[in-house]
Amino acid sequence: MRGWIPVKIGIFGGTFNPPHLGHLAAARAAIDALELDRLYLVPAAIPPHKELPEGTPAPEHRLAMTAKLADALLLPNVAEVSPMELERPGKSYTADTLEQLHKQIPGAELWLLIGRDMFLTLDQWYHAADVMAQAGICAFGRSVEDSQEDFAPYLEFLEESFPDAQVEIIDVPGLVDISSTRLR
């Protein structure tokens, strides 16, 4: 299929410090639920919403760990790691990443994969309206306590504040209740 351009592309960003089974389960669930043609796992260089903890591995090491996560999905023609945020100077703003992807892959339908914690602050992100105009939002629970009902009030707020936003809330089967912070 020479020249084939993926139609639906997921972008799963984060510090991946370290990547873990929760990331793996969420990525797999999003690929299946959204019927993604491609998934880019994108480690952040400098996350705008939090400081990297002392002792954080070098960007190249986080990229290598994230590549192992992509390999663990066992979908070599779908999942891949992208260094785009590590190669860009400054903070890793999602709006910039989405703009870059639209330039690289014109016409692609982009979907941003985010956990509940980031979803609940989406309206406060850098250029939030641009983010929601450039990509659909696919949100998922990060712990076994997170339920669809937990998303409802904020989803309603987003629908009122950003009426053109496309938002999907998905369940993550076999959710592993773990975080990178707890793993470190």
mmCIF file of C-alpha atoms in Angstrom:
data_model
loop_
_atom_site.group_PDB
_atom_site.id
_atom_site.type_symbol
_atom_site.label_atom_id
_atom_site.label_comp_id
_atom_site.label_asym_id
_atom_site.label_seq_id
_atom_site.Cartn_x
_atom_site.Cartn_y
_atom_site.Cartn_z
ATOM 1 C CA MET A 1 0.000 0.000 0.000
ATOM 2 C CA ARG A 2 2.604 2.506 -1.046
ATOM 3 C CA GLY A 3 1.598 6.071 -0.293
ATOM 4 C CA TRP A 4 -1.174 5.089 2.137
ATOM 5 C CA ILE A 5 -1.768 7.776 4.759
ATOM 6 C CA PRO A 6 -3.337 6.741 8.060
ATOM 7 C CA VAL A 7 -6.806 8.186 8.434
ATOM 8 C CA LYS A 8 -7.212 8.012 12.218
ATOM 9 C CA ILE A 9 -4.168 8.734 14.342
ATOM 10 C CA GLY A 10 -3.965 8.603 18.124
ATOM 11 C CA ILE A 11 -1.457 10.702 20.045
ATOM 12 C CA PHE A 12 -0.601 9.458 23.515
ATOM 13 C CA GLY A 13 1.748 11.882 25.216
ATOM 14 C CA GLY A 14 3.262 12.035 28.656
ATOM 15 C CA THR A 15 6.524 11.909 30.505
ATOM 16 C CA PHE A 16 6.561 8.094 30.412
ATOM 17 C CA ASN A 17 8.736 8.156 33.511
ATOM 18 C CA PRO A 18 8.509 5.151 33.380
ATOM 19 C CA PRO A 19 5.951 3.705 30.973
ATOM 20 C CA HIS A 20 3.881 0.962 32.610
ATOM 21 C CA LEU A 21 1.062 -1.531 32.147
ATOM 22 C CA GLY A 22 -1.567 1.187 32.674
ATOM 23 C CA HIS A 23 -0.211 3.029 29.622
ATOM 24 C CA LEU A 24 -0.257 -0.247 27.696
ATOM 25 C CA ALA A 25 -3.872 -1.054 28.628
ATOM 26 C CA ALA A 26 -5.072 2.485 27.812
ATOM 27 C CA ALA A 27 -3.269 2.498 24.460
ATOM 28 C CA ARG A 28 -4.749 -0.869 23.479
ATOM 29 C CA ALA A 29 -8.255 0.186 24.553
ATOM 30 C CA ALA A 30 -8.034 3.426 22.546
ATOM 31 C CA ILE A 31 -6.726 1.657 19.442
ATOM 32 C CA ASP A 32 -9.668 -0.729 19.610
ATOM 33 C CA ALA A 33 -12.388 1.769 20.618
ATOM 34 C CA LEU A 34 -11.415 4.438 18.086
ATOM 35 C CA GLU A 35 -10.301 1.969 15.390
ATOM 36 C CA LEU A 36 -7.016 3.849 15.041
ATOM 37 C CA ASP A 37 -4.817 3.295 12.013
ATOM 38 C CA ARG A 38 -1.745 4.588 13.843
ATOM 39 C CA LEU A 39 -0.785 5.459 17.412
ATOM 40 C CA TYR A 40 2.098 7.756 18.246
ATOM 41 C CA LEU A 41 3.504 7.500 21.762
ATOM 42 C CA VAL A 42 5.108 10.900 22.359
ATOM 43 C CA PRO A 43 7.368 11.443 25.391
ATOM 44 C CA ALA A 44 7.327 15.057 26.594
ATOM 45 C CA ALA A 45 10.596 16.975 26.773
ATOM 46 C CA ILE A 46 9.423 19.510 29.359
ATOM 47 C CA PRO A 47 5.869 18.910 30.547
ATOM 48 C CA PRO A 48 4.039 22.217 31.055
ATOM 49 C CA HIS A 49 1.811 20.953 33.889
ATOM 50 C CA LYS A 50 4.401 19.495 36.257
ATOM 51 C CA GLU A 51 8.082 19.427 37.081
ATOM 52 C CA LEU A 52 10.088 16.358 36.184
ATOM 53 C CA PRO A 53 11.225 14.780 39.447
ATOM 54 C CA GLU A 54 14.866 14.692 40.440
ATOM 55 C CA GLY A 55 16.587 11.659 38.974
ATOM 56 C CA THR A 56 14.378 11.586 35.873
ATOM 57 C CA PRO A 57 16.101 9.567 33.158
ATOM 58 C CA ALA A 58 17.574 11.452 30.222
ATOM 59 C CA PRO A 59 15.166 12.094 27.329
ATOM 60 C CA GLU A 60 16.879 9.430 25.208
ATOM 61 C CA HIS A 61 16.307 6.850 27.946
ATOM 62 C CA ARG A 62 12.605 7.764 28.292
ATOM 63 C CA LEU A 63 12.316 7.531 24.506
ATOM 64 C CA ALA A 64 13.881 4.056 24.564
ATOM 65 C CA MET A 65 11.550 2.939 27.383
ATOM 66 C CA THR A 66 8.569 4.270 25.451
ATOM 67 C CA ALA A 67 9.729 2.371 22.357
ATOM 68 C CA LYS A 68 9.571 -0.813 24.472
ATOM 69 C CA LEU A 69 5.984 0.101 25.349
ATOM 70 C CA ALA A 70 5.161 0.489 21.641
ATOM 71 C CA ASP A 71 6.761 -2.917 20.991
ATOM 72 C CA ALA A 72 4.732 -4.473 23.819
ATOM 73 C CA LEU A 73 1.508 -3.516 22.040
ATOM 74 C CA LEU A 74 2.486 -6.092 19.383
ATOM 75 C CA LEU A 75 1.172 -3.853 16.614
ATOM 76 C CA PRO A 76 4.315 -2.885 14.681
ATOM 77 C CA ASN A 77 2.400 -1.264 11.817
ATOM 78 C CA VAL A 78 0.189 0.713 14.188
ATOM 79 C CA ALA A 79 2.070 1.762 17.328
ATOM 80 C CA GLU A 80 5.315 3.688 17.246
ATOM 81 C CA VAL A 81 7.219 6.092 19.414
ATOM 82 C CA SER A 82 7.806 9.641 18.194
ATOM 83 C CA PRO A 83 10.625 11.923 19.381
ATOM 84 C CA MET A 84 8.907 15.079 18.066
ATOM 85 C CA GLU A 85 8.502 16.761 21.473
ATOM 86 C CA LEU A 86 12.005 15.785 22.553
ATOM 87 C CA GLU A 87 13.396 17.361 19.383
ATOM 88 C CA ARG A 88 11.502 20.632 19.870
ATOM 89 C CA PRO A 89 12.978 23.257 22.234
ATOM 90 C CA GLY A 90 10.999 24.506 25.213
ATOM 91 C CA LYS A 91 7.908 23.144 26.885
ATOM 92 C CA SER A 92 6.023 20.312 25.224
ATOM 93 C CA TYR A 93 2.704 21.915 24.410
ATOM 94 C CA THR A 94 0.099 19.605 22.905
ATOM 95 C CA ALA A 95 -1.190 22.402 20.660
ATOM 96 C CA ASP A 96 2.256 22.585 19.012
ATOM 97 C CA THR A 97 2.441 18.806 18.599
ATOM 98 C CA LEU A 98 -0.982 18.635 16.956
ATOM 99 C CA GLU A 99 -0.115 21.515 14.632
ATOM 100 C CA GLN A 100 3.118 19.749 13.649
ATOM 101 C CA LEU A 101 1.250 16.494 12.943
ATOM 102 C CA HIS A 102 -1.357 18.263 10.809
ATOM 103 C CA LYS A 103 1.471 19.730 8.725
ATOM 104 C CA GLN A 104 3.203 16.351 8.392
ATOM 105 C CA ILE A 105 0.029 14.354 7.679
ATOM 106 C CA PRO A 106 -2.563 16.672 6.103
ATOM 107 C CA GLY A 107 -6.103 15.402 6.264
ATOM 108 C CA ALA A 108 -5.510 12.945 9.094
ATOM 109 C CA GLU A 109 -8.105 12.697 11.867
ATOM 110 C CA LEU A 110 -6.190 13.145 15.116
ATOM 111 C CA TRP A 111 -7.253 11.812 18.508
ATOM 112 C CA LEU A 112 -5.546 12.872 21.724
ATOM 113 C CA LEU A 113 -5.474 10.143 24.387
ATOM 114 C CA ILE A 114 -5.537 11.452 27.952
ATOM 115 C CA GLY A 115 -6.173 10.092 31.403
ATOM 116 C CA ARG A 116 -8.886 11.398 33.689
ATOM 117 C CA ASP A 117 -6.485 13.620 35.632
ATOM 118 C CA MET A 118 -5.434 15.543 32.505
ATOM 119 C CA PHE A 119 -8.972 15.493 31.080
ATOM 120 C CA LEU A 120 -10.302 17.338 34.132
ATOM 121 C CA THR A 121 -7.912 20.235 33.455
ATOM 122 C CA LEU A 122 -8.230 20.338 29.668
ATOM 123 C CA ASP A 123 -9.849 23.788 29.571
ATOM 124 C CA GLN A 124 -6.767 25.185 31.357
ATOM 125 C CA TRP A 125 -4.218 23.855 28.862
ATOM 126 C CA TYR A 126 -2.108 26.104 26.697
ATOM 127 C CA HIS A 127 -4.315 27.022 23.712
ATOM 128 C CA ALA A 128 -7.040 24.631 24.896
ATOM 129 C CA ALA A 129 -9.466 25.705 22.184
ATOM 130 C CA ASP A 130 -6.828 24.992 19.517
ATOM 131 C CA VAL A 131 -6.175 21.556 21.010
ATOM 132 C CA MET A 132 -9.859 20.656 20.844
ATOM 133 C CA ALA A 133 -10.196 22.107 17.343
ATOM 134 C CA GLN A 134 -7.229 20.087 16.054
ATOM 135 C CA ALA A 135 -8.033 16.718 17.626
ATOM 136 C CA GLY A 136 -10.750 14.644 19.149
ATOM 137 C CA ILE A 137 -10.271 13.889 22.819
ATOM 138 C CA CYS A 138 -10.264 10.288 24.007
ATOM 139 C CA ALA A 139 -10.307 10.185 27.803
ATOM 140 C CA PHE A 140 -10.037 7.161 30.056
ATOM 141 C CA GLY A 141 -9.939 6.321 33.737
ATOM 142 C CA ARG A 142 -6.585 5.868 35.384
ATOM 143 C CA SER A 143 -7.713 3.853 38.376
ATOM 144 C CA VAL A 144 -10.297 1.179 39.032
ATOM 145 C CA GLU A 145 -12.349 3.778 40.954
ATOM 146 C CA ASP A 146 -12.752 6.017 37.889
ATOM 147 C CA SER A 147 -16.140 5.525 36.258
ATOM 148 C CA GLN A 148 -18.020 7.012 33.329
ATOM 149 C CA GLU A 149 -20.066 9.034 35.838
ATOM 150 C CA ASP A 150 -16.873 10.704 37.107
ATOM 151 C CA PHE A 151 -16.402 12.265 33.675
ATOM 152 C CA ALA A 152 -20.007 13.465 33.204
ATOM 153 C CA PRO A 153 -19.935 16.900 34.914
ATOM 154 C CA TYR A 154 -16.733 17.976 33.204
ATOM 155 C CA LEU A 155 -17.845 16.527 29.875
ATOM 156 C CA GLU A 156 -20.998 18.641 30.126
ATOM 157 C CA PHE A 157 -18.877 21.714 30.907
ATOM 158 C CA LEU A 158 -16.638 21.047 27.880
ATOM 159 C CA GLU A 159 -19.644 20.574 25.601
ATOM 160 C CA GLU A 160 -21.007 23.959 26.720
ATOM 161 C CA SER A 161 -17.645 25.772 26.587
ATOM 162 C CA PHE A 162 -16.294 24.129 23.411
ATOM 163 C CA PRO A 163 -19.378 23.039 21.424
ATOM 164 C CA ASP A 164 -17.334 21.802 18.466
ATOM 165 C CA ALA A 165 -15.107 19.568 20.603
ATOM 166 C CA GLN A 166 -15.311 15.858 19.860
ATOM 167 C CA VAL A 167 -14.925 13.838 23.061
ATOM 168 C CA GLU A 168 -15.043 10.089 23.624
ATOM 169 C CA ILE A 169 -14.845 8.547 27.083
ATOM 170 C CA ILE A 170 -13.679 4.944 26.964
ATOM 171 C CA ASP A 171 -13.390 2.136 29.463
ATOM 172 C CA VAL A 172 -10.046 0.419 29.839
ATOM 173 C CA PRO A 173 -10.587 -3.318 30.327
ATOM 174 C CA GLY A 174 -8.153 -4.910 32.742
ATOM 175 C CA LEU A 175 -7.100 -1.495 34.034
ATOM 176 C CA VAL A 176 -3.900 -1.721 36.024
ATOM 177 C CA ASP A 177 -4.197 0.685 38.960
ATOM 178 C CA ILE A 178 -0.639 2.019 38.886
ATOM 179 C CA SER A 179 1.114 5.286 38.195
ATOM 180 C CA SER A 180 4.622 6.230 37.132
ATOM 181 C CA THR A 181 5.014 8.085 40.428
ATOM 182 C CA ARG A 182 4.233 4.946 42.428
ATOM 183 C CA LEU A 183 6.555 2.868 40.230
ATOM 184 C CA ARG A 184 9.470 5.257 40.746
#
